[in-house]
């Protein structure tokens, strides 16, 4: 039977991809810091530095495509921000990837220190997957603890903590570079750093500065200022300031790496601990909504679909990946088939619904095309499920569902005796069509991956198909390019809590 053959092929490809799973995408000598779920807290969440973390699976094509750009970004951000990667195909990391709300591969998250130590702000990186864009976005997120000082405020600043060391960068720039911001983080609490523009002529005169950029170090009290004469490079600037005091620990990624490999054995032994700590933080959640764990669980994005056990982040056992749409049958993965129009409307076709993949089926559901399409979709979903990435719902729409006919007509899809695969997003009012030749696993998976990446042509979904609920207007310009779409809710979050922290 066709169906069994397709399934066998799908199973074989799954097996094959499993066998390479243990191998990470980034080698030992990569500039990308390979971390596990157990390292995350120590190396990323508790760090004073800003990080970008890629959640990937070694079998995923888009992850492989991203690799060169990500490596390049890591090199360019060396000493400025941490560039890390988590292999979500590794059994040990699956619960962690689930907790972080990873829905597809690759997912990139920027983690920057929050106002409270150890409670970072986590945001999805939604920008283009080129090194330059990644680097610029990460740099933008680096906190700025550099004091902007003018002629007017100079005396006041010099009077503060006058007995201990300070540093000043004279510059013609209005903005503070990522390098200087990072330097201020290296020496946070040790050497306050200021930036003064060259148009502040009084200050220039006081310190005898004639050209910019010039970095000077005030050792403390009225001791003579020392002018830096090296290159404006991070490492040598750190060395220069280190004549006063060594920087805070944990700065260079290299050190973090060393710490990691050194403690690998301990981590294995302590493999029980993540569940413990995640439970502890999950119970914190209501009390402290800005905690890292809370924002992580809240990032589970695509809304749960009714036919499934609700993936309520607070209730679920943190050790098992959260349930996805497919019923978990071992032998015959399948997708839910929804024959009630109201149910389909409430799942996927309303003004609030997120991305869905719909397989509009012909009357003859046992046709080769129909069975192949369903088994391909089911295998893809199952694979993501196994990788703890939570993919949007895949739903079969039988010809008996009246919505099938109206989709065919309004979207001008063509004959009712063929299978039609479409992706819909009610909230953003777009749909996309699969226009491949067959419904084999590889073609369909490429298409699904492209949707996750926000690639491919979007068409406007007619309002008439989004009946029922009130329409939420989403201006065209705001339509994001990528899936999963997370940003809105989470972006507001950091501002609303807590006293202002130091740093
Ligand atoms: C301390 O104050 C004096 C007088 O304003 C100033 O010249 C000196 O640079 C200050 N030192 C530091 C480390 O702030
Ligand atoms: C982080 O910054 C604080 C000062 O704000 C400093 O005391 C602490 O040592 C720093 N921690 C690390 C790991 O750099």
Short mmCIF file of C-alpha atoms and ligand atoms in Angstrom, two decimals:
data_model
loop_
_atom_site.label_atom_id
_atom_site.label_comp_id
_atom_site.label_asym_id
_atom_site.label_seq_id
_atom_site.Cartn_x
_atom_site.Cartn_y
_atom_site.Cartn_z
CA UNK A 1 0.00 0.00 0.00
CA UNK A 2 1.06 3.48 -0.77
CA UNK A 3 0.46 4.67 2.70
CA UNK A 4 2.69 2.09 4.32
CA UNK A 5 5.47 2.70 1.81
CA UNK A 6 5.40 6.40 2.43
CA UNK A 7 5.43 5.80 6.13
CA UNK A 8 8.28 3.36 5.91
CA UNK A 9 10.26 5.88 3.93
CA UNK A 10 9.44 8.57 6.43
CA UNK A 11 10.42 6.32 9.29
CA UNK A 12 13.67 5.47 7.55
CA UNK A 13 14.51 9.10 7.04
CA UNK A 14 13.73 9.74 10.68
CA UNK A 15 15.99 6.93 11.73
CA UNK A 16 18.70 8.20 9.52
CA UNK A 17 18.50 11.68 10.90
CA UNK A 18 18.46 10.31 14.45
CA UNK A 19 21.73 8.53 13.88
CA UNK A 20 23.60 11.78 13.22
CA UNK A 21 21.77 13.61 15.94
CA UNK A 22 24.41 13.32 18.62
CA UNK A 23 26.87 15.21 16.46
CA UNK A 24 26.60 18.95 17.04
CA UNK A 25 26.73 21.43 14.21
CA UNK A 26 29.62 23.43 15.63
CA UNK A 27 33.03 21.91 16.16
CA UNK A 28 35.32 22.25 19.12
CA UNK A 29 37.28 25.04 17.51
CA UNK A 30 34.26 27.01 16.49
CA UNK A 31 33.88 30.54 17.79
CA UNK A 32 30.33 29.52 18.66
CA UNK A 33 30.03 28.42 22.25
CA UNK A 34 28.29 25.05 22.40
CA UNK A 35 26.21 24.93 25.51
CA UNK A 36 23.80 22.49 27.07
CA UNK A 37 20.65 23.20 28.97
CA UNK A 38 22.67 22.77 32.13
CA UNK A 39 25.19 25.43 31.18
CA UNK A 40 22.61 28.00 30.23
CA UNK A 41 21.95 29.38 33.65
CA UNK A 42 25.56 29.78 34.60
CA UNK A 43 27.01 30.91 31.29
CA UNK A 44 24.16 32.89 29.81
CA UNK A 45 21.33 33.73 32.20
CA UNK A 46 23.58 34.86 35.03
CA UNK A 47 26.08 36.64 32.86
CA UNK A 48 26.52 40.39 32.84
CA UNK A 49 27.02 40.07 29.09
CA UNK A 50 24.51 39.91 26.32
CA UNK A 51 24.23 36.62 24.44
CA UNK A 52 22.59 35.22 21.40
CA UNK A 53 21.63 31.57 21.60
CA UNK A 54 20.75 29.40 18.65
CA UNK A 55 18.48 26.44 19.26
CA UNK A 56 19.03 23.98 16.47
CA UNK A 57 18.84 20.43 15.32
CA UNK A 58 21.71 19.03 13.29
CA UNK A 59 19.35 17.60 10.67
CA UNK A 60 17.65 20.88 9.93
CA UNK A 61 18.52 22.42 6.58
CA UNK A 62 18.00 26.01 7.65
CA UNK A 63 20.33 25.41 10.59
CA UNK A 64 23.05 24.22 8.26
CA UNK A 65 22.45 27.23 6.06
CA UNK A 66 22.76 29.54 9.02
CA UNK A 67 26.02 28.02 10.23
CA UNK A 68 28.53 30.12 8.22
CA UNK A 69 26.79 33.38 9.11
CA UNK A 70 26.52 32.37 12.73
CA UNK A 71 30.20 31.44 12.89
CA UNK A 72 31.08 34.78 11.34
CA UNK A 73 28.86 36.61 13.82
CA UNK A 74 30.57 34.76 16.67
CA UNK A 75 33.99 35.85 15.45
CA UNK A 76 32.91 39.40 15.04
CA UNK A 77 31.29 39.54 18.47
CA UNK A 78 34.21 37.88 20.27
CA UNK A 79 34.88 39.71 23.51
CA UNK A 80 31.72 41.78 23.11
CA UNK A 81 28.84 39.33 23.40
CA UNK A 82 28.42 35.58 23.72
CA UNK A 83 27.35 33.61 20.71
CA UNK A 84 26.09 30.21 21.79
CA UNK A 85 24.26 27.23 20.36
CA UNK A 86 22.17 24.46 21.87
CA UNK A 87 21.66 21.17 20.08
CA UNK A 88 18.00 20.45 20.77
CA UNK A 89 18.35 17.00 19.26
CA UNK A 90 20.53 15.98 22.14
CA UNK A 91 18.38 14.11 24.67
CA UNK A 92 19.94 16.04 27.50
CA UNK A 93 18.79 19.35 26.05
CA UNK A 94 15.26 18.47 25.01
CA UNK A 95 13.53 19.54 28.21
CA UNK A 96 15.44 22.80 28.14
CA UNK A 97 14.54 23.56 24.52
CA UNK A 98 10.93 22.83 25.39
CA UNK A 99 11.06 25.15 28.37
CA UNK A 100 12.49 27.89 26.22
CA UNK A 101 9.47 27.58 23.96
CA UNK A 102 11.47 26.56 20.93
CA UNK A 103 9.02 25.78 18.16
CA UNK A 104 11.15 25.37 15.15
CA UNK A 105 14.76 25.23 14.10
CA UNK A 106 16.71 27.31 14.09
CA UNK A 107 15.34 29.63 16.77
CA UNK A 108 17.57 32.49 17.82
CA UNK A 109 17.09 34.19 21.14
CA UNK A 110 18.87 37.20 22.50
CA UNK A 111 19.46 37.05 26.22
CA UNK A 112 20.47 40.21 27.96
CA UNK A 113 20.86 41.00 31.64
CA UNK A 114 17.70 42.20 33.30
CA UNK A 115 17.42 44.62 36.15
CA UNK A 116 17.81 41.82 38.63
CA UNK A 117 20.95 39.71 38.47
CA UNK A 118 20.27 36.24 37.08
CA UNK A 119 16.91 37.27 35.60
CA UNK A 120 17.70 38.05 32.01
CA UNK A 121 15.41 39.43 29.37
CA UNK A 122 14.91 36.91 26.58
CA UNK A 123 13.73 38.01 23.16
CA UNK A 124 13.47 36.18 19.90
CA UNK A 125 15.76 37.36 17.19
CA UNK A 126 13.51 37.87 14.18
CA UNK A 127 15.88 39.66 11.86
CA UNK A 128 17.59 38.49 8.72
CA UNK A 129 19.94 35.57 9.16
CA UNK A 130 23.05 37.30 7.92
CA UNK A 131 26.12 37.84 10.11
CA UNK A 132 25.92 41.61 9.81
CA UNK A 133 22.31 41.78 10.97
CA UNK A 134 22.90 39.38 13.83
CA UNK A 135 25.96 41.32 14.97
CA UNK A 136 24.23 44.70 14.80
CA UNK A 137 21.14 43.51 16.61
CA UNK A 138 23.12 41.90 19.40
CA UNK A 139 25.31 44.99 19.76
CA UNK A 140 22.21 47.13 20.08
CA UNK A 141 21.06 45.04 23.02
CA UNK A 142 24.21 45.47 25.06
CA UNK A 143 23.33 47.54 28.11
CA UNK A 144 24.93 50.94 28.29
CA UNK A 145 26.48 51.77 31.64
CA UNK A 146 28.76 54.37 30.18
CA UNK A 147 28.06 57.78 31.65
CA UNK A 148 27.68 60.61 29.16
CA UNK A 149 29.51 63.55 30.62
CA UNK A 150 29.56 67.16 29.43
CA UNK A 151 31.49 70.26 30.45
CA UNK A 152 28.64 71.02 32.80
CA UNK A 153 28.54 67.64 34.50
CA UNK A 154 32.27 66.90 34.53
CA UNK A 155 33.03 68.23 38.00
CA UNK A 156 30.13 66.43 39.53
CA UNK A 157 31.19 63.16 37.94
CA UNK A 158 34.79 63.59 39.05
CA UNK A 159 33.68 64.28 42.59
CA UNK A 160 31.77 60.98 42.83
CA UNK A 161 33.95 58.20 44.26
CA UNK A 162 36.89 60.50 43.72
CA UNK A 163 39.38 58.26 45.54
CA UNK A 164 39.02 55.30 43.21
CA UNK A 165 39.84 54.93 39.55
CA UNK A 166 37.75 56.14 36.60
CA UNK A 167 38.16 56.09 32.85
CA UNK A 168 37.04 58.55 30.17
CA UNK A 169 36.78 58.09 26.45
CA UNK A 170 36.90 61.32 24.49
CA UNK A 171 35.12 60.81 21.22
CA UNK A 172 33.53 62.65 18.33
CA UNK A 173 30.64 60.21 18.45
CA UNK A 174 27.27 60.86 19.95
CA UNK A 175 26.65 57.16 20.45
CA UNK A 176 28.51 54.79 22.70
CA UNK A 177 30.15 51.94 20.85
CA UNK A 178 29.47 48.34 21.73
CA UNK A 179 33.14 47.99 22.59
CA UNK A 180 33.02 50.75 25.18
CA UNK A 181 29.72 49.49 26.58
CA UNK A 182 31.28 46.05 26.98
CA UNK A 183 34.35 47.55 28.59
CA UNK A 184 32.05 49.19 31.12
CA UNK A 185 30.52 45.77 31.81
CA UNK A 186 33.97 44.18 32.21
CA UNK A 187 34.75 46.75 34.86
CA UNK A 188 31.26 47.17 36.30
CA UNK A 189 31.48 48.14 39.94
CA UNK A 190 35.25 48.56 39.59
CA UNK A 191 36.03 51.43 37.23
CA UNK A 192 33.24 53.80 36.23
CA UNK A 193 33.57 54.79 32.58
CA UNK A 194 32.41 58.01 30.93
CA UNK A 195 32.27 59.23 27.38
CA UNK A 196 32.85 62.89 26.59
CA UNK A 197 32.38 64.41 23.15
CA UNK A 198 35.11 66.50 21.64
CA UNK A 199 32.76 69.45 21.46
CA UNK A 200 33.01 69.68 25.26
CA UNK A 201 35.99 71.99 24.96
CA UNK A 202 36.44 72.64 28.68
CA UNK A 203 36.79 68.95 29.43
CA UNK A 204 39.15 68.51 26.47
CA UNK A 205 41.29 71.31 27.91
CA UNK A 206 41.25 70.00 31.48
CA UNK A 207 42.71 66.69 30.35
CA UNK A 208 44.85 68.12 27.57
CA UNK A 209 43.14 66.00 24.94
CA UNK A 210 43.83 67.16 21.40
CA UNK A 211 42.57 64.31 19.26
CA UNK A 212 39.82 61.72 19.43
CA UNK A 213 39.29 58.96 20.24
CA UNK A 214 41.40 59.19 23.38
CA UNK A 215 41.02 56.99 26.40
CA UNK A 216 42.36 58.20 29.69
CA UNK A 217 42.57 56.54 33.05
CA UNK A 218 42.29 58.45 36.30
CA UNK A 219 43.93 56.24 38.91
CA UNK A 220 42.14 57.95 41.81
CA UNK A 221 42.17 61.19 43.78
CA UNK A 222 44.47 63.69 42.17
CA UNK A 223 46.93 61.15 40.78
CA UNK A 224 47.96 62.01 37.22
CA UNK A 225 45.78 60.84 34.40
CA UNK A 226 47.29 58.13 32.19
CA UNK A 227 46.61 58.38 28.46
CA UNK A 228 46.13 55.16 26.54
CA UNK A 229 48.24 54.96 23.44
CA UNK A 230 47.25 51.58 22.03
CA UNK A 231 44.71 50.58 19.43
CA UNK A 232 41.02 51.05 20.15
CA UNK A 233 40.59 47.32 20.52
CA UNK A 234 38.78 45.61 23.29
CA UNK A 235 41.57 43.33 24.49
CA UNK A 236 44.21 45.97 24.74
CA UNK A 237 41.84 48.44 26.37
CA UNK A 238 41.03 45.80 28.99
CA UNK A 239 44.72 45.30 29.54
CA UNK A 240 45.22 49.02 29.96
CA UNK A 241 42.51 49.34 32.61
CA UNK A 242 43.76 46.18 34.30
CA UNK A 243 46.73 48.09 35.68
CA UNK A 244 44.23 49.30 38.28
CA UNK A 245 42.27 46.12 38.82
CA UNK A 246 41.50 42.97 36.85
CA UNK A 247 38.07 42.97 35.20
CA UNK A 248 35.14 41.02 36.61
CA UNK A 249 35.50 37.28 35.95
CA UNK A 250 33.25 35.67 33.32
CA UNK A 251 34.01 38.07 30.51
CA UNK A 252 35.76 36.29 27.70
CA UNK A 253 33.85 33.50 26.00
CA UNK A 254 37.06 31.49 26.03
CA UNK A 255 36.95 31.29 29.79
CA UNK A 256 33.35 30.27 29.72
CA UNK A 257 34.25 27.49 27.32
CA UNK A 258 36.95 26.21 29.59
CA UNK A 259 34.62 26.22 32.55
CA UNK A 260 32.19 24.21 30.52
CA UNK A 261 34.45 21.39 29.47
CA UNK A 262 35.89 21.23 32.95
CA UNK A 263 32.56 20.58 34.51
CA UNK A 264 31.12 18.24 31.95
CA UNK A 265 31.36 15.19 34.14
CA UNK A 266 29.69 16.91 37.00
CA UNK A 267 26.90 17.95 34.73
CA UNK A 268 26.26 14.38 33.68
CA UNK A 269 26.18 13.27 37.28
CA UNK A 270 23.89 16.10 38.12
CA UNK A 271 21.48 15.29 35.34
CA UNK A 272 18.60 15.31 37.79
CA UNK A 273 19.10 18.91 38.67
CA UNK A 274 17.48 20.68 35.70
CA UNK A 275 14.06 19.37 36.51
CA UNK A 276 14.53 20.41 40.07
CA UNK A 277 15.60 23.90 39.24
CA UNK A 278 13.04 24.34 36.52
CA UNK A 279 10.31 23.30 38.87
CA UNK A 280 11.54 25.68 41.46
CA UNK A 281 11.55 28.52 39.01
CA UNK A 282 8.22 27.56 37.55
CA UNK A 283 6.68 27.84 40.98
CA UNK A 284 8.24 31.26 41.29
CA UNK A 285 6.50 32.34 38.27
CA UNK A 286 3.41 33.96 39.63
CA UNK A 287 5.39 35.80 42.24
CA UNK A 288 7.97 37.09 39.84
CA UNK A 289 6.78 37.32 36.31
CA UNK A 290 10.02 38.71 35.03
CA UNK A 291 12.13 35.75 36.00
CA UNK A 292 14.01 34.01 33.26
CA UNK A 293 12.14 30.81 33.70
CA UNK A 294 8.86 32.61 33.54
CA UNK A 295 9.66 34.43 30.38
CA UNK A 296 10.93 31.19 28.96
CA UNK A 297 7.73 29.32 29.60
CA UNK A 298 5.67 32.22 28.44
CA UNK A 299 7.44 32.09 25.16
CA UNK A 300 5.59 28.99 24.13
CA UNK A 301 3.94 30.63 21.30
CA UNK A 302 1.61 29.05 18.92
CA UNK A 303 -1.56 28.64 20.82
CA UNK A 304 -2.57 25.18 21.84
CA UNK A 305 -4.98 23.57 19.51
CA UNK A 306 -8.13 22.12 20.93
CA UNK A 307 -7.93 18.48 19.94
CA UNK A 308 -4.84 18.17 22.06
CA UNK A 309 -3.94 18.10 25.68
CA UNK A 310 -3.31 21.71 26.53
CA UNK A 311 0.38 22.47 26.71
CA UNK A 312 -0.08 24.62 29.75
CA UNK A 313 3.42 25.64 30.69
CA UNK A 314 2.63 25.73 34.36
CA UNK A 315 1.14 22.34 34.64
CA UNK A 316 3.16 20.13 32.38
CA UNK A 317 5.97 17.97 33.57
CA UNK A 318 8.98 20.01 32.59
CA UNK A 319 10.94 16.94 31.69
CA UNK A 320 8.82 15.92 28.76
CA UNK A 321 8.51 18.04 25.68
CA UNK A 322 5.14 19.71 25.59
CA UNK A 323 2.48 18.01 23.55
CA UNK A 324 1.95 19.07 20.00
CA UNK A 325 -0.94 18.49 17.71
CA UNK A 326 -0.39 14.95 16.62
CA UNK A 327 -1.71 12.22 18.81
CA UNK A 328 1.35 10.33 19.88
CA UNK A 329 0.96 7.03 18.14
CA UNK A 330 4.19 5.23 17.74
CA UNK A 331 3.55 3.39 14.49
CA UNK A 332 1.25 5.50 12.40
CA UNK A 333 1.74 9.17 12.92
CA UNK A 334 -1.19 11.09 11.58
CA UNK A 335 -2.66 14.54 11.76
CA UNK A 336 -6.02 15.58 13.15
CA UNK A 337 -8.76 15.77 10.57
CA UNK A 338 -11.38 18.37 11.39
CA UNK A 339 -14.73 17.97 9.72
CA UNK A 340 -16.75 20.58 11.64
CA UNK A 341 -16.59 24.02 10.09
CA UNK A 342 -16.95 25.76 13.46
CA UNK A 343 -14.09 23.80 14.91
CA UNK A 344 -11.81 24.59 12.01
CA UNK A 345 -12.81 28.22 12.24
CA UNK A 346 -11.94 28.37 15.89
CA UNK A 347 -8.64 26.59 15.42
CA UNK A 348 -7.26 28.25 12.36
CA UNK A 349 -9.56 30.60 10.57
CA UNK A 350 -10.33 33.57 12.74
CA UNK A 351 -8.83 36.99 13.27
CA UNK A 352 -6.73 35.76 16.18
CA UNK A 353 -5.47 32.47 14.87
CA UNK A 354 -1.78 31.94 14.31
CA UNK A 355 -0.09 29.91 11.63
CA UNK A 356 -1.77 26.63 10.65
CA UNK A 357 -1.01 24.18 7.90
CA UNK A 358 -4.18 22.89 6.29
CA UNK A 359 -4.36 19.89 4.01
CA UNK A 360 -7.57 20.22 2.06
CA UNK A 361 -8.46 16.68 1.16
CA UNK A 362 -10.42 15.30 -1.79
CA UNK A 363 -13.51 13.17 -1.31
CA UNK A 364 -11.39 10.12 -1.88
CA UNK A 365 -9.27 10.35 1.25
CA UNK A 366 -7.50 7.13 0.42
CA UNK A 367 -6.12 8.47 -2.85
CA UNK A 368 -2.40 8.26 -3.21
CA UNK A 369 -1.97 12.04 -3.04
CA UNK A 370 -4.06 12.32 0.12
CA UNK A 371 -2.34 9.52 2.01
CA UNK A 372 1.09 10.71 0.94
CA UNK A 373 0.37 14.28 1.97
CA UNK A 374 -0.98 13.23 5.34
CA UNK A 375 1.87 10.91 6.08
CA UNK A 376 4.44 13.53 5.06
CA UNK A 377 2.84 16.13 7.30
CA UNK A 378 2.53 13.66 10.14
CA UNK A 379 6.19 12.67 9.85
CA UNK A 380 7.32 16.28 9.82
CA UNK A 381 5.25 17.06 12.84
CA UNK A 382 6.48 14.00 14.64
CA UNK A 383 10.08 14.87 13.88
CA UNK A 384 9.71 18.35 15.32
CA UNK A 385 7.91 16.90 18.25
CA UNK A 386 10.81 14.56 18.88
CA UNK A 387 13.13 17.55 18.67
CA UNK A 388 11.05 19.34 21.29
CA UNK A 389 10.25 22.10 18.88
CA UNK A 390 6.64 22.98 18.80
CA UNK A 391 5.42 23.41 15.33
CA UNK A 392 2.19 25.05 14.33
CA UNK A 393 -0.83 22.76 13.94
CA UNK A 394 -1.20 20.59 10.84
CA UNK A 395 -4.83 19.87 10.16
CA UNK A 396 -6.60 17.79 7.57
CA UNK A 397 -9.74 19.37 6.11
CA UNK A 398 -11.97 16.70 4.56
CA UNK A 399 -14.26 17.46 1.65
CA UNK A 400 -17.18 16.95 4.03
CA UNK A 401 -16.19 20.09 5.93
CA UNK A 402 -18.07 22.97 4.27
CA UNK A 403 -15.04 25.20 4.80
CA UNK A 404 -13.12 23.05 2.32
CA UNK A 405 -15.30 24.21 -0.53
CA UNK A 406 -15.14 27.84 0.45
CA UNK A 407 -11.35 27.68 0.75
CA UNK A 408 -11.12 26.15 -2.71
CA UNK A 409 -13.38 28.82 -4.14
CA UNK A 410 -12.12 31.93 -2.37
CA UNK A 411 -8.46 31.08 -2.67
CA UNK A 412 -8.93 29.84 -6.24
CA UNK A 413 -7.09 26.65 -5.43
CA UNK A 414 -8.55 24.50 -8.16
CA UNK A 415 -10.21 21.14 -8.30
CA UNK A 416 -11.85 19.43 -5.36
CA UNK A 417 -10.42 16.09 -6.44
CA UNK A 418 -6.87 17.14 -5.64
CA UNK A 419 -5.05 17.66 -2.36
CA UNK A 420 -4.23 21.29 -1.58
CA UNK A 421 -1.77 22.30 1.08
CA UNK A 422 -2.00 25.82 2.40
CA UNK A 423 -0.63 27.74 5.34
CA UNK A 424 -2.88 30.32 6.97
CA UNK A 425 -2.39 32.99 9.56
CA UNK A 426 -5.63 34.65 10.57
CA UNK A 427 -4.06 37.16 12.91
CA UNK A 428 -1.85 38.51 10.21
CA UNK A 429 -4.36 37.81 7.49
CA UNK A 430 -2.11 35.94 5.09
CA UNK A 431 -2.07 32.58 3.41
CA UNK A 432 0.48 30.69 1.35
CA UNK A 433 0.09 27.89 -1.10
CA UNK A 434 2.16 24.76 -1.56
CA UNK A 435 2.79 24.44 -5.24
CA UNK A 436 5.15 21.47 -5.40
CA UNK A 437 4.58 18.54 -7.72
CA UNK A 438 4.04 15.74 -5.27
CA UNK A 439 3.48 15.47 -1.54
CA UNK A 440 6.66 13.60 -0.69
CA UNK A 441 8.31 14.21 2.63
CA UNK A 442 11.23 16.21 1.30
CA UNK A 443 9.24 18.68 -0.81
CA UNK A 444 6.62 19.22 1.84
CA UNK A 445 9.21 19.61 4.56
CA UNK A 446 11.06 22.22 2.52
CA UNK A 447 7.85 24.12 2.15
CA UNK A 448 7.07 23.89 5.88
CA UNK A 449 10.60 25.05 6.71
CA UNK A 450 10.19 27.98 4.36
CA UNK A 451 7.01 28.97 6.18
CA UNK A 452 8.75 28.76 9.51
CA UNK A 453 11.40 31.06 8.15
CA UNK A 454 8.83 33.47 6.81
CA UNK A 455 9.95 32.81 3.26
CA UNK A 456 7.69 32.59 0.27
CA UNK A 457 4.93 34.69 -1.10
CA UNK A 458 2.15 35.71 1.25
CA UNK A 459 -1.26 36.46 -0.06
CA UNK A 460 -3.99 38.33 1.70
CA UNK A 461 -6.58 36.05 3.15
CA UNK A 462 -10.09 37.25 2.29
CA UNK A 463 -12.00 38.51 5.34
CA UNK A 464 -14.88 36.28 4.43
CA UNK A 465 -12.77 33.27 5.40
CA UNK A 466 -12.04 34.69 8.82
CA UNK A 467 -15.60 34.82 9.98
CA UNK A 468 -16.83 34.75 13.52
CA UNK A 469 -14.62 36.66 15.89
CA UNK A 470 -13.93 40.32 15.88
CA UNK A 471 -11.32 41.38 13.45
CA UNK A 472 -8.06 42.52 14.95
CA UNK A 473 -6.40 44.95 12.61
CA UNK A 474 -2.82 44.21 11.85
CA UNK A 475 -1.33 46.85 9.62
CA UNK A 476 0.42 45.39 6.62
CA UNK A 477 3.75 46.92 7.52
CA UNK A 478 3.86 45.11 10.81
CA UNK A 479 3.56 41.68 9.32
CA UNK A 480 6.70 39.94 10.42
CA UNK A 481 8.84 38.04 8.03
CA UNK A 482 9.39 35.08 10.17
CA UNK A 483 7.92 32.29 12.10
CA UNK A 484 7.53 31.69 14.91
CA UNK A 485 6.12 35.07 15.72
CA UNK A 486 6.76 35.87 19.32
CA UNK A 487 7.88 39.34 19.85
CA UNK A 488 4.88 41.48 20.73
CA UNK A 489 3.87 40.12 24.09
CA UNK A 490 7.31 39.66 25.40
CA UNK A 491 8.76 42.97 24.40
CA UNK A 492 6.56 44.85 26.80
CA UNK A 493 7.43 42.68 29.68
CA UNK A 494 10.81 43.93 30.88
CA UNK A 495 9.73 47.49 31.52
CA UNK A 496 6.90 46.80 33.84
CA UNK A 497 8.64 45.34 36.84
CA UNK A 498 10.98 46.13 39.63
CA UNK A 499 13.10 48.86 40.98
CA UNK A 500 15.96 50.01 38.85
CA UNK A 501 18.98 47.81 39.31
CA UNK A 502 22.53 48.92 39.28
CA UNK A 503 25.21 47.63 36.94
C1 LIG B 1 39.15 63.81 41.74
O1 LIG B 1 38.83 65.20 41.69
C2 LIG B 1 39.83 66.02 41.11
C3 LIG B 1 39.37 67.46 41.24
O2 LIG B 1 38.16 67.60 40.52
C4 LIG B 1 40.10 65.63 39.69
O3 LIG B 1 41.12 66.39 39.14
C5 LIG B 1 40.48 64.16 39.63
O4 LIG B 1 40.60 63.76 38.28
C6 LIG B 1 39.41 63.33 40.30
N1 LIG B 1 39.81 61.94 40.28
C7 LIG B 1 38.96 60.99 39.99
C8 LIG B 1 39.51 59.60 39.95
O5 LIG B 1 37.77 61.17 39.79
C1 LIG B 2 28.43 41.61 37.18
O1 LIG B 2 28.43 42.97 37.51
C2 LIG B 2 28.48 43.26 38.89
C3 LIG B 2 28.45 44.75 39.08
O2 LIG B 2 27.29 45.28 38.55
C4 LIG B 2 29.75 42.69 39.49
O3 LIG B 2 29.78 42.92 40.86
C5 LIG B 2 29.80 41.21 39.22
O4 LIG B 2 31.02 40.69 39.66
C6 LIG B 2 29.66 40.94 37.74
N1 LIG B 2 29.61 39.53 37.55
C7 LIG B 2 30.25 38.93 36.59
C8 LIG B 2 30.08 37.46 36.55
O5 LIG B 2 30.92 39.53 35.78
#
